[in-house]
mmCIF file of C-alpha atoms in Angstrom:
data_model
loop_
_atom_site.group_PDB
_atom_site.id
_atom_site.type_symbol
_atom_site.label_atom_id
_atom_site.label_comp_id
_atom_site.label_asym_id
_atom_site.label_seq_id
_atom_site.Cartn_x
_atom_site.Cartn_y
_atom_site.Cartn_z
ATOM 1 C CA MET A 1158 113.765 105.093 126.375
ATOM 2 C CA ALA A 1159 111.791 106.002 123.266
ATOM 3 C CA ILE A 1160 108.225 107.046 122.552
ATOM 4 C CA PHE A 1161 106.565 105.079 119.757
ATOM 5 C CA ILE A 1162 103.322 105.713 117.910
ATOM 6 C CA LEU A 1163 102.310 102.707 115.833
ATOM 7 C CA ALA A 1164 99.919 103.654 113.021
ATOM 8 C CA THR A 1165 97.945 100.872 111.380
ATOM 9 C CA GLY A 1166 97.275 99.987 107.805
ATOM 10 C CA ALA A 1167 93.871 99.978 106.131
ATOM 11 C CA TRP A 1168 91.025 97.942 107.641
ATOM 12 C CA HIS A 1169 93.060 97.252 110.804
ATOM 13 C CA GLY A 1170 92.751 98.560 114.350
ATOM 14 C CA SER A 1171 95.195 98.855 117.213
ATOM 15 C CA TRP A 1172 94.659 95.140 117.909
ATOM 16 C CA CYS A 1173 97.184 94.254 115.171
ATOM 17 C CA TYR A 1174 100.060 95.780 117.166
ATOM 18 C CA ARG A 1175 99.148 93.918 120.364
ATOM 19 C CA ASP A 1176 102.271 91.779 120.605
ATOM 20 C CA THR A 1177 104.712 94.344 119.215
ATOM 21 C CA ALA A 1178 103.427 96.969 121.661
ATOM 22 C CA LYS A 1179 103.792 94.536 124.566
ATOM 23 C CA ALA A 1180 107.395 93.742 123.598
ATOM 24 C CA LEU A 1181 108.239 97.443 123.373
ATOM 25 C CA ARG A 1182 106.597 98.215 126.718
ATOM 26 C CA ASP A 1183 108.309 95.254 128.370
ATOM 27 C CA ALA A 1184 111.595 96.818 127.227
ATOM 28 C CA GLY A 1185 110.661 100.063 128.992
ATOM 29 C CA HIS A 1186 109.430 102.145 126.069
ATOM 30 C CA THR A 1187 106.272 104.249 125.858
ATOM 31 C CA VAL A 1188 103.875 103.075 123.156
ATOM 32 C CA PHE A 1189 100.680 104.495 121.676
ATOM 33 C CA THR A 1190 98.568 102.464 119.239
ATOM 34 C CA PRO A 1191 95.774 104.750 118.049
ATOM 35 C CA THR A 1192 92.851 103.308 116.128
ATOM 36 C CA TYR A 1193 91.583 105.389 113.233
ATOM 37 C CA THR A 1194 88.029 106.689 113.137
ATOM 38 C CA GLY A 1195 85.814 103.902 111.803
ATOM 39 C CA ASN A 1196 88.307 101.046 112.258
ATOM 40 C CA GLY A 1197 88.827 98.452 114.971
ATOM 41 C CA ASP A 1198 87.090 99.344 118.217
ATOM 42 C CA ARG A 1199 85.904 102.587 116.570
ATOM 43 C CA PHE A 1200 83.956 100.828 113.799
ATOM 44 C CA HIS A 1201 80.758 102.305 115.240
ATOM 45 C CA GLN A 1202 82.042 105.680 113.939
ATOM 46 C CA SER A 1203 82.450 104.397 110.394
ATOM 47 C CA SER A 1204 81.155 106.504 107.515
ATOM 48 C CA GLN A 1205 81.864 106.872 103.821
ATOM 49 C CA ALA A 1206 82.664 110.511 104.636
ATOM 50 C CA VAL A 1207 85.818 109.548 106.594
ATOM 51 C CA THR A 1208 88.971 110.489 104.659
ATOM 52 C CA LEU A 1209 92.740 110.301 104.933
ATOM 53 C CA GLU A 1210 92.625 113.702 106.619
ATOM 54 C CA THR A 1211 90.399 112.254 109.357
ATOM 55 C CA HIS A 1212 92.977 109.591 110.102
ATOM 56 C CA VAL A 1213 95.873 112.056 110.046
ATOM 57 C CA ARG A 1214 94.030 114.140 112.621
ATOM 58 C CA ASP A 1215 93.346 111.042 114.732
ATOM 59 C CA VAL A 1216 97.075 110.467 115.208
ATOM 60 C CA ALA A 1217 97.929 114.172 115.393
ATOM 61 C CA GLY A 1218 95.435 114.379 118.243
ATOM 62 C CA VAL A 1219 97.407 111.798 120.218
ATOM 63 C CA ILE A 1220 100.634 113.774 119.779
ATOM 64 C CA GLU A 1221 98.943 117.023 120.751
ATOM 65 C CA SER A 1222 96.791 115.814 123.645
ATOM 66 C CA GLU A 1223 99.588 113.756 125.193
ATOM 67 C CA GLU A 1224 102.042 116.634 124.575
ATOM 68 C CA LEU A 1225 104.528 114.285 122.956
ATOM 69 C CA THR A 1226 107.889 115.188 121.470
ATOM 70 C CA ASP A 1227 110.809 113.137 120.153
ATOM 71 C CA VAL A 1228 108.360 110.566 118.763
ATOM 72 C CA VAL A 1229 109.209 107.582 116.574
ATOM 73 C CA LEU A 1230 106.322 107.121 114.136
ATOM 74 C CA CYS A 1231 105.782 103.717 112.567
ATOM 75 C CA GLY A 1232 103.208 103.452 109.800
ATOM 76 C CA HIS A 1233 102.125 100.161 108.261
ATOM 77 C CA SER A 1234 100.937 100.022 104.632
ATOM 78 C CA TYR A 1235 98.249 102.754 104.277
ATOM 79 C CA GLY A 1236 99.696 104.146 107.515
ATOM 80 C CA GLY A 1237 102.616 105.427 105.448
ATOM 81 C CA MET A 1238 100.226 108.008 104.015
ATOM 82 C CA VAL A 1239 99.291 109.074 107.543
ATOM 83 C CA ILE A 1240 102.802 109.407 108.964
ATOM 84 C CA THR A 1241 104.029 111.299 105.885
ATOM 85 C CA ALA A 1242 101.365 113.945 106.457
ATOM 86 C CA LEU A 1243 102.253 114.100 110.158
ATOM 87 C CA ALA A 1244 105.961 114.515 109.408
ATOM 88 C CA ASP A 1245 105.119 117.464 107.189
ATOM 89 C CA ARG A 1246 102.903 119.116 109.826
ATOM 90 C CA MET A 1247 104.939 118.600 112.970
ATOM 91 C CA PRO A 1248 108.534 117.616 112.071
ATOM 92 C CA GLY A 1249 109.871 119.195 115.269
ATOM 93 C CA LYS A 1250 108.033 116.590 117.333
ATOM 94 C CA ILE A 1251 109.225 113.572 115.364
ATOM 95 C CA ARG A 1252 112.487 111.737 116.022
ATOM 96 C CA GLY A 1253 112.217 109.174 113.275
ATOM 97 C CA LEU A 1254 109.906 107.606 110.695
ATOM 98 C CA CYS A 1255 109.548 103.878 110.120
ATOM 99 C CA TYR A 1256 107.672 102.822 107.005
ATOM 100 C CA LEU A 1257 106.509 99.266 107.615
ATOM 101 C CA ASP A 1258 105.800 97.707 104.193
ATOM 102 C CA ALA A 1259 104.173 101.059 103.533
ATOM 103 C CA PHE A 1260 103.328 103.624 100.888
ATOM 104 C CA VAL A 1261 105.524 106.727 100.819
ATOM 105 C CA PRO A 1262 103.652 109.494 98.989
ATOM 106 C CA GLU A 1263 104.853 112.781 97.611
ATOM 107 C CA HIS A 1264 102.802 115.968 97.555
ATOM 108 C CA GLY A 1265 99.502 115.487 95.718
ATOM 109 C CA GLN A 1266 99.611 111.689 95.582
ATOM 110 C CA SER A 1267 96.886 109.433 96.945
ATOM 111 C CA LEU A 1268 97.228 105.753 97.709
ATOM 112 C CA ASN A 1269 95.293 104.882 94.565
ATOM 113 C CA THR A 1270 97.506 107.068 92.367
ATOM 114 C CA LEU A 1271 100.565 105.307 93.793
ATOM 115 C CA LEU A 1272 99.337 101.845 92.786
ATOM 116 C CA PRO A 1273 100.165 102.128 89.047
ATOM 117 C CA LEU A 1274 103.615 103.463 89.937
ATOM 118 C CA ALA A 1275 104.385 100.568 92.278
ATOM 119 C CA LEU A 1276 102.733 97.562 90.599
ATOM 120 C CA PRO A 1277 103.077 95.961 87.154
ATOM 121 C CA PRO A 1278 100.450 97.144 84.622
ATOM 122 C CA GLU A 1279 98.763 93.757 84.584
ATOM 123 C CA VAL A 1280 98.339 93.788 88.369
ATOM 124 C CA PHE A 1281 97.434 97.245 89.622
ATOM 125 C CA PRO A 1282 93.968 97.363 87.947
ATOM 126 C CA ILE A 1283 92.999 94.279 89.963
ATOM 127 C CA PHE A 1284 93.642 96.126 93.210
ATOM 128 C CA LEU A 1285 92.254 99.468 92.059
ATOM 129 C CA ASP A 1286 89.095 98.046 90.497
ATOM 130 C CA GLY A 1287 88.563 95.871 93.543
ATOM 131 C CA PHE A 1288 88.681 98.856 95.884
ATOM 132 C CA ARG A 1289 86.387 101.004 93.750
ATOM 133 C CA ASN A 1290 83.913 98.266 92.831
ATOM 134 C CA ALA A 1291 83.431 97.315 96.460
ATOM 135 C CA ALA A 1292 82.722 100.944 97.327
ATOM 136 C CA ARG A 1293 80.247 101.226 94.449
ATOM 137 C CA ASP A 1294 78.166 98.250 95.575
ATOM 138 C CA ASN A 1295 74.906 99.544 97.019
ATOM 139 C CA ASN A 1296 76.471 103.033 96.864
ATOM 140 C CA CYS A 1297 78.067 102.257 100.233
ATOM 141 C CA GLY A 1298 81.374 104.034 99.646
ATOM 142 C CA MET A 1299 83.170 101.361 101.679
ATOM 143 C CA MET A 1300 85.973 98.987 100.651
ATOM 144 C CA ASN A 1301 85.927 95.436 101.914
ATOM 145 C CA PRO A 1302 89.133 94.185 103.557
ATOM 146 C CA VAL A 1303 91.604 92.298 101.394
ATOM 147 C CA PRO A 1304 91.767 88.684 102.640
ATOM 148 C CA ALA A 1305 94.786 87.910 104.810
ATOM 149 C CA ALA A 1306 95.861 85.099 102.488
ATOM 150 C CA VAL A 1307 96.334 87.594 99.622
ATOM 151 C CA PHE A 1308 98.848 89.473 101.764
ATOM 152 C CA GLY A 1309 100.818 86.327 102.540
ATOM 153 C CA ILE A 1310 99.981 86.366 106.248
ATOM 154 C CA SER A 1311 100.803 83.073 107.959
ATOM 155 C CA GLU A 1312 98.008 80.498 107.981
ATOM 156 C CA GLU A 1313 97.936 80.407 111.771
ATOM 157 C CA ASN A 1314 97.101 84.134 111.893
ATOM 158 C CA GLN A 1315 94.826 84.481 108.860
ATOM 159 C CA ALA A 1316 91.567 83.757 110.674
ATOM 160 C CA TRP A 1317 92.345 86.319 113.401
ATOM 161 C CA VAL A 1318 93.203 89.047 110.887
ATOM 162 C CA ASP A 1319 90.175 88.329 108.675
ATOM 163 C CA ARG A 1320 87.899 88.323 111.720
ATOM 164 C CA ARG A 1321 89.127 91.664 113.023
ATOM 165 C CA CYS A 1322 89.512 93.704 109.814
ATOM 166 C CA VAL A 1323 86.549 95.907 108.865
ATOM 167 C CA PRO A 1324 85.444 97.858 105.766
ATOM 168 C CA GLN A 1325 87.113 101.234 105.248
ATOM 169 C CA PRO A 1326 85.937 104.237 103.195
ATOM 170 C CA LEU A 1327 87.195 104.509 99.628
ATOM 171 C CA ALA A 1328 87.759 108.215 100.320
ATOM 172 C CA THR A 1329 90.754 107.338 102.486
ATOM 173 C CA PHE A 1330 92.475 105.902 99.394
ATOM 174 C CA GLU A 1331 91.354 108.624 96.994
ATOM 175 C CA LEU A 1332 92.261 111.765 98.927
ATOM 176 C CA PRO A 1333 95.789 113.005 98.106
ATOM 177 C CA VAL A 1334 98.269 113.913 100.791
ATOM 178 C CA LEU A 1335 98.861 117.661 100.746
ATOM 179 C CA LEU A 1336 102.265 118.768 101.945
ATOM 180 C CA LYS A 1337 103.333 122.284 102.791
ATOM 181 C CA GLY A 1338 106.024 124.447 101.236
ATOM 182 C CA ASP A 1339 108.196 122.691 98.670
ATOM 183 C CA GLY A 1340 106.648 119.324 99.480
ATOM 184 C CA THR A 1341 109.777 117.827 101.001
ATOM 185 C CA GLY A 1342 107.737 116.588 103.961
ATOM 186 C CA ILE A 1343 109.558 113.573 105.303
ATOM 187 C CA GLU A 1344 112.966 114.995 104.358
ATOM 188 C CA LEU A 1345 112.601 117.303 107.345
ATOM 189 C CA VAL A 1346 112.883 114.239 109.576
ATOM 190 C CA LYS A 1347 116.489 113.109 109.478
ATOM 191 C CA ARG A 1348 116.153 109.439 110.421
ATOM 192 C CA LYS A 1349 114.028 107.112 108.324
ATOM 193 C CA LEU A 1350 113.706 103.332 108.147
ATOM 194 C CA TYR A 1351 111.944 101.272 105.502
ATOM 195 C CA ILE A 1352 111.041 97.701 106.452
ATOM 196 C CA LEU A 1353 110.069 95.470 103.548
ATOM 197 C CA ALA A 1354 108.011 92.330 104.122
ATOM 198 C CA ASP A 1355 109.952 90.125 101.752
ATOM 199 C CA LYS A 1356 107.805 87.005 101.539
ATOM 200 C CA TRP A 1357 104.720 87.957 99.551
ATOM 201 C CA ASP A 1358 103.895 89.147 96.037
ATOM 202 C CA PRO A 1359 102.730 90.978 94.063
ATOM 203 C CA SER A 1360 103.871 93.612 96.548
ATOM 204 C CA PRO A 1361 103.794 97.324 95.692
ATOM 205 C CA PHE A 1362 106.242 97.902 98.515
ATOM 206 C CA ARG A 1363 109.288 96.521 96.715
ATOM 207 C CA HIS A 1364 109.108 99.700 94.655
ATOM 208 C CA PHE A 1365 109.581 101.875 97.735
ATOM 209 C CA ALA A 1366 112.297 99.722 99.305
ATOM 210 C CA ALA A 1367 114.289 99.925 96.079
ATOM 211 C CA LYS A 1368 113.676 103.671 95.834
ATOM 212 C CA PHE A 1369 115.188 104.358 99.252
ATOM 213 C CA GLU A 1370 117.952 101.735 99.277
ATOM 214 C CA GLY A 1371 121.219 103.618 99.728
ATOM 215 C CA LYS A 1372 119.547 107.027 99.901
ATOM 216 C CA PRO A 1373 121.069 109.348 102.544
ATOM 217 C CA GLY A 1374 119.031 109.395 105.731
ATOM 218 C CA TRP A 1375 117.386 106.062 104.992
ATOM 219 C CA ASP A 1376 117.969 102.525 106.194
ATOM 220 C CA VAL A 1377 116.242 99.567 104.543
ATOM 221 C CA GLU A 1378 115.628 96.217 106.210
ATOM 222 C CA LYS A 1379 113.868 93.095 104.970
ATOM 223 C CA MET A 1380 111.844 90.660 107.044
ATOM 224 C CA PRO A 1381 110.942 87.148 105.826
ATOM 225 C CA CYS A 1382 107.168 87.308 106.248
ATOM 226 C CA GLY A 1383 103.916 88.465 104.707
ATOM 227 C CA HIS A 1384 102.528 91.977 104.719
ATOM 228 C CA ASP A 1385 101.417 92.099 108.380
ATOM 229 C CA VAL A 1386 104.875 92.080 109.923
ATOM 230 C CA MET A 1387 103.483 93.090 113.325
ATOM 231 C CA VAL A 1388 101.245 90.004 113.280
ATOM 232 C CA ASP A 1389 103.682 87.382 111.972
ATOM 233 C CA MET A 1390 106.951 88.737 113.437
ATOM 234 C CA PRO A 1391 105.932 91.013 116.329
ATOM 235 C CA ASN A 1392 109.010 90.527 118.486
ATOM 236 C CA GLU A 1393 111.415 90.913 115.586
ATOM 237 C CA LEU A 1394 109.628 94.126 114.618
ATOM 238 C CA ALA A 1395 109.930 95.413 118.167
ATOM 239 C CA GLN A 1396 113.664 94.763 118.140
ATOM 240 C CA ALA A 1397 114.059 96.536 114.793
ATOM 241 C CA LEU A 1398 112.208 99.567 116.166
ATOM 242 C CA ILE A 1399 114.351 99.605 119.307
ATOM 243 C CA ARG A 1400 117.537 99.516 117.222
ATOM 244 C CA PHE A 1401 116.216 102.305 115.038
ATOM 245 C CA ALA A 1402 115.312 104.503 118.005
ATOM 246 C CA ALA A 1403 118.646 104.026 119.785
#
């Protein structure tokens, strides 16, 4: 049986993995679904001073306090930034990395610096300006959630996702990931899976799926749904994770 840590994307809390976590636990696996500082049930801790580093330490704290080893880390969207940093810091504790429609940064890259690399030039300013303008309003430093419909989430789940997502600090998107040594980071973890949500656009994640297609140590799968795979296809995601961990 495997140990899974499911790291969320921006604006989300552990609630989004509810059904995937249940399916994994029903199959006998151990599952942790940490919520980042300021998100989900920890929204009362929200502050514009929260950064990517805060969220990396949130998940690192689970690994350390639970004394976990041989962990399969799954990071959704922004969560790809988090699990990349964790792989660099504690590769000996990590069995595999699953990037779930997620950003895969290199040393010195932030989420916002990845956007122009992964989106057409006519599209990325819409996302980037939206994030920064929302944070500038009233000098709040917080980004409003992107509506579920923009991410192609199924109509039956859009209201739930929109209701549960909360503002997140712009600093989490601006701070670069800093990797040790030669910056190889995730290359120290031998098994990696990229899951592309293949039913929404414009998606920056097609860039990463194409980048790792056929690359040694990587597998790439596609799922016919919108960005929140764990919401629209929770059982299928659980099965993909179980196959990956086998």
